[in-house]
Amino acid sequence: AAAGLCPYRALLARRGGALRALCGSVRGLAAGPETHFGFQTVTEAERREKIYRVFESVAKKYDVMNDSMTLGIHRVWKDILVHKMNPSPGTLLLDVAGGTGDIAFRFINYVRSVREHQLQRKLRHHQNLSWQEIAESYQEDKSKSLGDSQVVICDINKEMLKVGKQKAQHLGYSEGLSWVLGNAEELPFDDDKFDVYTIAFGIRNVTRIDLALQEAYRVLKPGGRFLCLEFSQVSNSLLSRLYDLYSFQVIPVLGEVIAGDWKSYQYLVESIRRFPPQEEFKAMIEDAGFFKVDYQNLNSGIVAIHSGFKL
């Protein structure tokens, strides 16, 4: 009898195993697809929550830490990005993950400088104007120093936006600026709205980079430009070893000393290593629909500026 029951026991065991596997799959689906948070494996929902907490934690010390970690070189990289953009008066810029305003303020300074040169050229070409006419013309144009240019700063983190607004007030920036709480993967803007989309040191913290790139394409006008400044893969082997040593041994210590936050800066270092290398990221930008995609390595690829156009 026992021998006769064996096939049924085996069948029940197989069905039980299948049921357990199915339950495991359902639990996995409920938790969401797996991804990474630095070197940890987490669900997409967990990653979003953890990253939000990282930037909530570092917001107040973000600028100080950027200066400390890069020895101030991040300022030069951001200058190069804006010069590469070469915005003209009237440009409408969307700066995503730009909560502290670094790109936005540079954009405003650049456009003001262009407007100033335009005004000087205009006045030089009107030598027969009276002093009063020159003064009136100068004052009229000076009041429109951005020439209808605007920059919309969009960030998912309330604390980062709060720091950016405080910084703008302190530095005297008000004209042409707006601040929007929004997710790079689901931007709260209409199609074909912006001339330029920038994201500086933010895209590696996006959970679904492919969705963020699709959204960038959607909100840009035809002819609009995508520009991304991000840490990348170092091409020089000796520099790469030194950079790894500095990243893993020094940056988390700086995070602890300056911001009282070792873990957040450990994650930021790990996130750089998990970000796709230049050619792979270039292919992702092309997959989103952009044309004329290229990149410029800075400091042997420690960072790279990626560019693409919506045609």
Coordinates of N, CA, C and O in Angstrom, one line a residue, residues 119-244:
L119 N 23.8 94.6 -26.3 CA 23.5 96.0 -26.1 C 24.6 97.0 -26.4 O 24.4 98.0 -27.1
Q120 N 25.8 96.5 -26.1 CA 27.0 97.4 -26.4 C 27.2 97.5 -27.9 O 27.5 98.6 -28.4
R121 N 27.0 96.4 -28.6 CA 27.1 96.4 -30.1 C 26.1 97.3 -30.7 O 26.3 98.1 -31.6
K122 N 24.9 97.2 -30.2 CA 23.7 98.0 -30.7 C 24.0 99.5 -30.5 O 23.8 100.3 -31.4
L123 N 24.5 99.9 -29.3 CA 24.8 101.3 -29.1 C 26.0 101.8 -29.9 O 26.0 103.0 -30.3
R124 N 27.0 100.9 -30.1 CA 28.1 101.4 -30.9 C 27.7 101.6 -32.4 O 28.3 102.4 -33.1
H125 N 26.7 100.9 -32.8 CA 26.2 101.1 -34.2 C 25.3 102.3 -34.4 O 24.8 102.6 -35.5
H126 N 25.0 103.0 -33.3 CA 24.1 104.2 -33.4 C 24.9 105.4 -32.8 O 24.6 105.9 -31.7
Q127 N 26.0 105.8 -33.5 CA 26.8 106.8 -33.0 C 26.1 108.2 -33.0 O 26.6 109.1 -32.3
N128 N 25.1 108.3 -33.8 CA 24.4 109.6 -33.9 C 23.4 109.8 -32.8 O 22.7 110.9 -32.8
L129 N 23.2 108.9 -31.9 CA 22.2 109.0 -30.8 C 22.7 110.1 -29.8 O 23.9 110.2 -29.5
S130 N 21.7 110.8 -29.2 CA 22.1 111.7 -28.1 C 22.4 111.0 -26.9 O 22.0 109.8 -26.7
W131 N 23.0 111.7 -25.9 CA 23.3 111.0 -24.6 C 22.0 110.5 -24.0 O 21.9 109.4 -23.4
Q132 N 20.9 111.3 -24.0 CA 19.6 110.9 -23.4 C 19.1 109.7 -24.1 O 18.6 108.8 -23.4
E133 N 19.1 109.6 -25.4 CA 18.6 108.5 -26.1 C 19.4 107.2 -25.8 O 18.8 106.1 -25.6
I134 N 20.7 107.3 -25.6 CA 21.6 106.2 -25.3 C 21.2 105.7 -23.9 O 21.0 104.5 -23.6
A135 N 21.0 106.7 -22.9 CA 20.7 106.3 -21.5 C 19.3 105.6 -21.5 O 19.2 104.6 -20.8
E136 N 18.4 106.1 -22.2 CA 17.0 105.5 -22.2 C 17.0 104.1 -22.8 O 16.4 103.2 -22.3
S137 N 17.8 104.0 -23.9 CA 17.9 102.7 -24.6 C 18.6 101.7 -23.7 O 18.2 100.5 -23.6
Y138 N 19.6 102.1 -23.0 CA 20.4 101.3 -22.1 C 19.5 100.8 -21.0 O 19.5 99.6 -20.6
Q139 N 18.8 101.7 -20.4 CA 17.9 101.4 -19.2 C 16.8 100.4 -19.6 O 16.5 99.5 -18.9
E140 N 16.2 100.7 -20.8 CA 15.2 99.8 -21.3 C 15.6 98.4 -21.5 O 15.0 97.4 -21.1
D141 N 16.8 98.2 -22.2 CA 17.3 96.9 -22.4 C 17.9 96.3 -21.2 O 17.8 95.0 -21.0
K142 N 18.4 97.1 -20.2 CA 18.9 96.5 -19.0 C 17.8 95.9 -18.1 O 18.1 94.9 -17.4
S143 N 16.6 96.5 -18.2 CA 15.5 95.9 -17.5 C 15.0 94.6 -18.0 O 14.3 93.8 -17.3
K144 N 15.5 94.2 -19.2 CA 15.2 92.9 -19.8 C 16.5 92.1 -20.0 O 16.8 91.7 -21.1
S145 N 17.2 92.0 -18.9 CA 18.6 91.5 -19.0 C 18.7 90.0 -19.5 O 19.7 89.6 -19.9
L146 N 17.5 89.3 -19.4 CA 17.5 87.9 -19.8 C 16.9 87.7 -21.2 O 16.9 86.6 -21.8
G147 N 16.3 88.8 -21.7 CA 15.7 88.7 -23.0 C 14.7 87.6 -23.2 O 14.7 86.8 -24.1
D148 N 13.8 87.5 -22.2 CA 12.7 86.4 -22.2 C 13.3 85.0 -21.9 O 12.5 84.0 -22.0
S149 N 14.5 84.9 -21.6 CA 15.1 83.6 -21.2 C 14.5 83.1 -19.9 O 14.2 84.0 -19.0
Q150 N 14.3 81.8 -19.7 CA 13.8 81.3 -18.4 C 14.5 80.0 -18.1 O 14.8 79.3 -19.1
V151 N 14.6 79.7 -16.9 CA 15.1 78.4 -16.5 C 14.2 77.8 -15.4 O 13.8 78.5 -14.4
V152 N 13.7 76.6 -15.7 CA 12.9 75.9 -14.8 C 13.7 74.8 -14.1 O 14.3 74.0 -14.8
I153 N 13.8 74.9 -12.8 CA 14.6 73.9 -12.0 C 13.6 72.9 -11.5 O 12.7 73.2 -10.7
C154 N 13.8 71.6 -11.9 CA 12.9 70.6 -11.4 C 13.7 69.5 -10.6 O 14.8 69.0 -11.1
D155 N 13.2 69.3 -9.4 CA 13.9 68.3 -8.6 C 12.9 67.5 -7.8 O 11.8 68.1 -7.4
I156 N 13.2 66.2 -7.5 CA 12.2 65.4 -6.8 C 12.3 65.6 -5.3 O 11.4 65.2 -4.6
N157 N 13.4 66.2 -4.9 CA 13.6 66.3 -3.4 C 13.3 67.7 -2.9 O 13.9 68.7 -3.3
K158 N 12.4 67.8 -1.9 CA 11.9 69.1 -1.4 C 13.1 69.8 -0.7 O 13.2 71.1 -0.8
E159 N 13.9 69.1 0.0 CA 15.0 69.7 0.7 C 16.0 70.4 -0.2 O 16.6 71.4 0.1
M160 N 16.3 69.7 -1.3 CA 17.2 70.2 -2.3 C 16.7 71.5 -2.9 O 17.4 72.5 -3.1
L161 N 15.4 71.5 -3.2 CA 14.8 72.7 -3.7 C 14.8 73.9 -2.7 O 15.0 75.0 -3.1
K162 N 14.5 73.5 -1.5 CA 14.6 74.5 -0.4 C 15.9 75.2 -0.3 O 16.0 76.4 -0.2
V163 N 17.0 74.4 -0.4 CA 18.4 74.9 -0.3 C 18.6 75.8 -1.5 O 19.2 76.9 -1.4
G164 N 18.2 75.4 -2.7 CA 18.3 76.2 -3.9 C 17.7 77.5 -3.9 O 18.2 78.5 -4.2
K165 N 16.4 77.5 -3.4 CA 15.7 78.8 -3.2 C 16.4 79.7 -2.3 O 16.5 81.0 -2.5
Q166 N 16.9 79.2 -1.2 CA 17.6 80.0 -0.2 C 18.8 80.6 -0.8 O 19.2 81.8 -0.6
K167 N 19.5 79.8 -1.6 CA 20.8 80.2 -2.2 C 20.5 81.3 -3.3 O 21.2 82.3 -3.4
A168 N 19.4 81.2 -4.0 CA 19.0 82.2 -5.0 C 18.7 83.5 -4.4 O 19.1 84.6 -4.9
Q169 N 18.0 83.4 -3.3 CA 17.7 84.7 -2.5 C 18.9 85.3 -2.0 O 19.1 86.6 -2.1
H170 N 19.8 84.6 -1.5 CA 21.1 85.1 -0.9 C 22.0 85.7 -2.0 O 22.6 86.8 -1.8
L171 N 22.0 85.1 -3.2 CA 22.8 85.6 -4.3 C 22.1 86.6 -5.2 O 22.8 87.1 -6.1
G172 N 20.9 86.9 -4.9 CA 20.2 87.9 -5.7 C 19.6 87.5 -7.0 O 19.4 88.3 -7.9
Y173 N 19.3 86.2 -7.2 CA 18.7 85.7 -8.4 C 17.2 85.6 -8.2 O 16.7 84.9 -7.2
S174 N 16.4 86.2 -9.0 CA 15.0 86.1 -9.0 C 14.3 86.1 -10.3 O 13.5 85.3 -10.6
E175 N 14.8 86.9 -11.2 CA 14.3 87.0 -12.6 C 14.6 85.7 -13.4 O 15.7 85.2 -13.3
G176 N 13.5 85.3 -14.1 CA 13.7 84.1 -15.0 C 13.9 82.8 -14.3 O 14.3 81.8 -15.0
L177 N 13.6 82.7 -13.0 CA 13.7 81.4 -12.3 C 12.4 80.9 -11.9 O 11.6 81.6 -11.3
S178 N 12.2 79.6 -12.0 CA 11.0 78.9 -11.3 C 11.5 77.6 -10.8 O 12.4 76.9 -11.4
W179 N 10.8 77.1 -9.8 CA 11.2 75.9 -9.0 C 10.0 75.0 -9.1 O 8.9 75.3 -8.7
V180 N 10.2 73.7 -9.5 CA 9.1 72.8 -9.6 C 9.5 71.4 -9.0 O 10.6 70.9 -9.2
L181 N 8.7 70.9 -8.2 CA 8.9 69.6 -7.6 C 8.4 68.5 -8.6 O 7.2 68.6 -9.0
G182 N 9.3 67.7 -9.0 CA 8.9 66.7 -10.1 C 9.9 65.6 -10.2 O 11.1 65.7 -9.9
N183 N 9.5 64.5 -10.8 CA 10.2 63.3 -11.0 C 10.8 63.2 -12.4 O 10.0 63.4 -13.4
A184 N 12.1 63.0 -12.6 CA 12.7 62.9 -13.9 C 12.1 61.8 -14.8 O 12.1 61.9 -16.0
E185 N 11.5 60.8 -14.1 CA 10.9 59.7 -14.9 C 9.5 60.0 -15.3 O 8.9 59.3 -16.1
E186 N 8.9 61.1 -14.8 CA 7.5 61.5 -15.1 C 7.4 63.0 -15.0 O 6.8 63.4 -14.0
L187 N 7.9 63.7 -15.9 CA 8.0 65.2 -15.7 C 6.6 65.8 -15.9 O 5.8 65.4 -16.7
P188 N 6.4 66.8 -15.0 CA 5.1 67.5 -15.0 C 5.0 68.7 -16.0 O 4.6 69.8 -15.7
F189 N 5.4 68.4 -17.3 CA 5.5 69.4 -18.3 C 4.9 68.9 -19.6 O 4.9 67.7 -19.8
D190 N 4.4 69.8 -20.4 CA 3.8 69.5 -21.7 C 4.9 69.0 -22.7 O 6.1 69.3 -22.5
D191 N 4.5 68.4 -23.8 CA 5.4 68.0 -24.8 C 5.9 69.2 -25.5 O 5.3 70.3 -25.6
D192 N 7.2 69.0 -26.1 CA 7.7 70.1 -27.0 C 7.8 71.5 -26.4 O 7.4 72.5 -27.0
K193 N 8.2 71.6 -25.1 CA 8.2 72.8 -24.4 C 9.5 73.6 -24.3 O 9.5 74.8 -24.3
F194 N 10.6 72.8 -24.1 CA 11.9 73.4 -23.8 C 12.9 73.4 -24.9 O 12.9 72.5 -25.7
D195 N 13.8 74.4 -24.9 CA 14.8 74.5 -25.9 C 16.0 73.6 -25.5 O 16.7 73.0 -26.4
V196 N 16.3 73.5 -24.2 CA 17.4 72.8 -23.7 C 17.0 72.0 -22.4 O 16.2 72.6 -21.6
Y197 N 17.5 70.8 -22.3 CA 17.3 70.0 -21.1 C 18.7 69.7 -20.5 O 19.5 69.2 -21.3
T198 N 18.9 70.0 -19.3 CA 20.2 69.7 -18.6 C 20.0 68.8 -17.4 O 19.0 69.0 -16.7
I199 N 20.9 67.9 -17.1 CA 20.9 67.2 -15.9 C 22.4 67.0 -15.5 O 23.1 66.4 -16.2
A200 N 22.8 67.5 -14.4 CA 24.2 67.5 -13.9 C 24.3 66.7 -12.7 O 23.7 67.1 -11.6
F201 N 25.0 65.6 -12.7 CA 25.3 64.7 -11.6 C 24.0 64.2 -11.0 O 23.9 64.1 -9.8
G202 N 23.0 64.0 -11.8 CA 21.7 63.6 -11.3 C 21.2 62.3 -11.9 O 20.4 61.5 -11.3
I203 N 21.6 62.0 -13.2 CA 20.9 60.9 -13.9 C 21.3 59.5 -13.3 O 20.5 58.6 -13.4
R204 N 22.5 59.5 -12.7 CA 22.8 58.2 -12.1 C 22.0 57.8 -10.9 O 22.0 56.7 -10.4
N205 N 21.3 58.8 -10.3 CA 20.4 58.6 -9.2 C 19.0 58.4 -9.6 O 18.1 58.2 -8.7
V206 N 18.7 58.3 -10.9 CA 17.4 58.0 -11.4 C 17.2 56.5 -11.4 O 18.2 55.8 -11.9
T207 N 16.1 56.0 -11.0 CA 15.9 54.5 -10.9 C 15.8 53.9 -12.3 O 16.4 52.9 -12.6
R208 N 15.0 54.6 -13.2 CA 14.8 54.1 -14.5 C 15.4 55.1 -15.5 O 14.7 56.1 -15.9
I209 N 16.7 55.0 -15.8 CA 17.3 56.0 -16.7 C 16.7 56.0 -18.1 O 16.5 57.1 -18.7
D210 N 16.2 54.9 -18.6 CA 15.6 54.8 -19.9 C 14.3 55.7 -19.9 O 14.0 56.5 -20.8
L211 N 13.5 55.7 -18.8 CA 12.3 56.5 -18.7 C 12.7 58.0 -18.6 O 12.0 58.9 -19.2
A212 N 13.7 58.3 -17.9 CA 14.2 59.7 -17.8 C 14.6 60.3 -19.1 O 14.3 61.4 -19.5
L213 N 15.3 59.5 -19.9 CA 15.7 59.9 -21.2 C 14.6 60.1 -22.2 O 14.5 61.0 -23.0
Q214 N 13.6 59.2 -22.1 CA 12.4 59.3 -22.9 C 11.6 60.6 -22.5 O 11.1 61.3 -23.4
E215 N 11.6 60.9 -21.2 CA 10.9 62.1 -20.8 C 11.7 63.4 -21.3 O 11.0 64.4 -21.7
A216 N 13.0 63.3 -21.2 CA 13.8 64.4 -21.8 C 13.5 64.7 -23.2 O 13.3 65.8 -23.6
Y217 N 13.4 63.6 -24.0 CA 13.0 63.7 -25.4 C 11.6 64.3 -25.6 O 11.4 65.2 -26.4
R218 N 10.7 63.9 -24.8 CA 9.3 64.3 -24.9 C 9.1 65.8 -24.7 O 8.4 66.5 -25.4
V219 N 9.8 66.3 -23.6 CA 9.5 67.7 -23.3 C 10.4 68.7 -24.1 O 10.1 69.9 -24.1
L220 N 11.4 68.2 -24.9 CA 12.2 69.1 -25.7 C 11.4 69.5 -27.0 O 10.7 68.6 -27.6
K221 N 11.6 70.7 -27.5 CA 11.1 71.1 -28.7 C 11.9 70.4 -29.9 O 13.0 70.0 -29.6
P222 N 11.3 70.2 -31.0 CA 12.1 69.7 -32.2 C 13.3 70.7 -32.4 O 13.1 71.9 -32.4
G223 N 14.5 70.2 -32.5 CA 15.7 71.0 -32.5 C 16.3 71.3 -31.2 O 17.4 71.8 -31.1
G224 N 15.6 70.8 -30.1 CA 16.1 71.0 -28.8 C 17.2 70.1 -28.4 O 17.5 69.1 -29.1
R225 N 18.0 70.5 -27.4 CA 19.2 69.8 -27.1 C 19.2 69.2 -25.7 O 18.7 69.8 -24.7
F226 N 19.7 68.0 -25.6 CA 19.9 67.3 -24.3 C 21.3 67.4 -23.9 O 22.2 67.1 -24.7
L227 N 21.6 67.8 -22.7 CA 23.0 67.9 -22.2 C 23.0 67.2 -20.8 O 22.2 67.6 -19.9
C228 N 24.0 66.3 -20.6 CA 24.1 65.6 -19.3 C 25.6 65.6 -18.9 O 26.5 65.2 -19.6
L229 N 25.8 66.1 -17.7 CA 27.1 66.1 -17.1 C 27.1 65.0 -16.0 O 26.2 65.1 -15.1
E230 N 28.0 64.0 -16.1 CA 27.9 62.9 -15.1 C 29.3 62.3 -15.0 O 30.1 62.3 -15.9
F231 N 29.5 61.7 -13.8 CA 30.7 61.0 -13.5 C 30.7 59.8 -14.5 O 29.7 59.2 -14.8
S232 N 31.9 59.4 -15.0 CA 32.0 58.4 -16.0 C 33.2 57.4 -15.7 O 33.7 57.4 -14.6
Q233 N 33.6 56.8 -16.8 CA 34.7 55.8 -16.6 C 36.0 56.4 -17.0 O 36.2 57.0 -18.1
V234 N 37.0 56.3 -16.1 CA 38.3 56.9 -16.3 C 39.1 56.1 -17.3 O 39.2 54.8 -17.2
S235 N 39.7 56.8 -18.3 CA 40.4 56.1 -19.4 C 41.8 55.7 -19.0 O 42.4 54.8 -19.6
N236 N 42.5 56.5 -18.1 CA 43.9 56.3 -17.8 C 43.9 55.3 -16.6 O 43.4 55.5 -15.5
S237 N 44.7 54.2 -16.8 CA 44.7 53.1 -15.8 C 45.3 53.5 -14.5 O 44.8 53.2 -13.4
L238 N 46.4 54.3 -14.5 CA 47.0 54.8 -13.3 C 46.1 55.7 -12.5 O 45.9 55.6 -11.3
L239 N 45.5 56.7 -13.3 CA 44.6 57.6 -12.7 C 43.4 56.9 -12.1 O 42.8 57.3 -11.1
S240 N 42.9 55.9 -12.8 CA 41.8 55.1 -12.4 C 42.0 54.5 -11.0 O 41.1 54.5 -10.1
R241 N 43.2 53.9 -10.8 CA 43.6 53.3 -9.5 C 43.6 54.3 -8.4 O 43.1 54.1 -7.3
L242 N 44.2 55.5 -8.7 CA 44.3 56.6 -7.7 C 42.9 57.1 -7.4 O 42.6 57.4 -6.2
Y243 N 42.1 57.2 -8.4 CA 40.7 57.7 -8.3 C 39.9 56.8 -7.4 O 39.1 57.2 -6.5
D244 N 40.1 55.5 -7.6 CA 39.4 54.5 -6.8 C 39.8 54.6 -5.3 O 39.0 54.5 -4.4

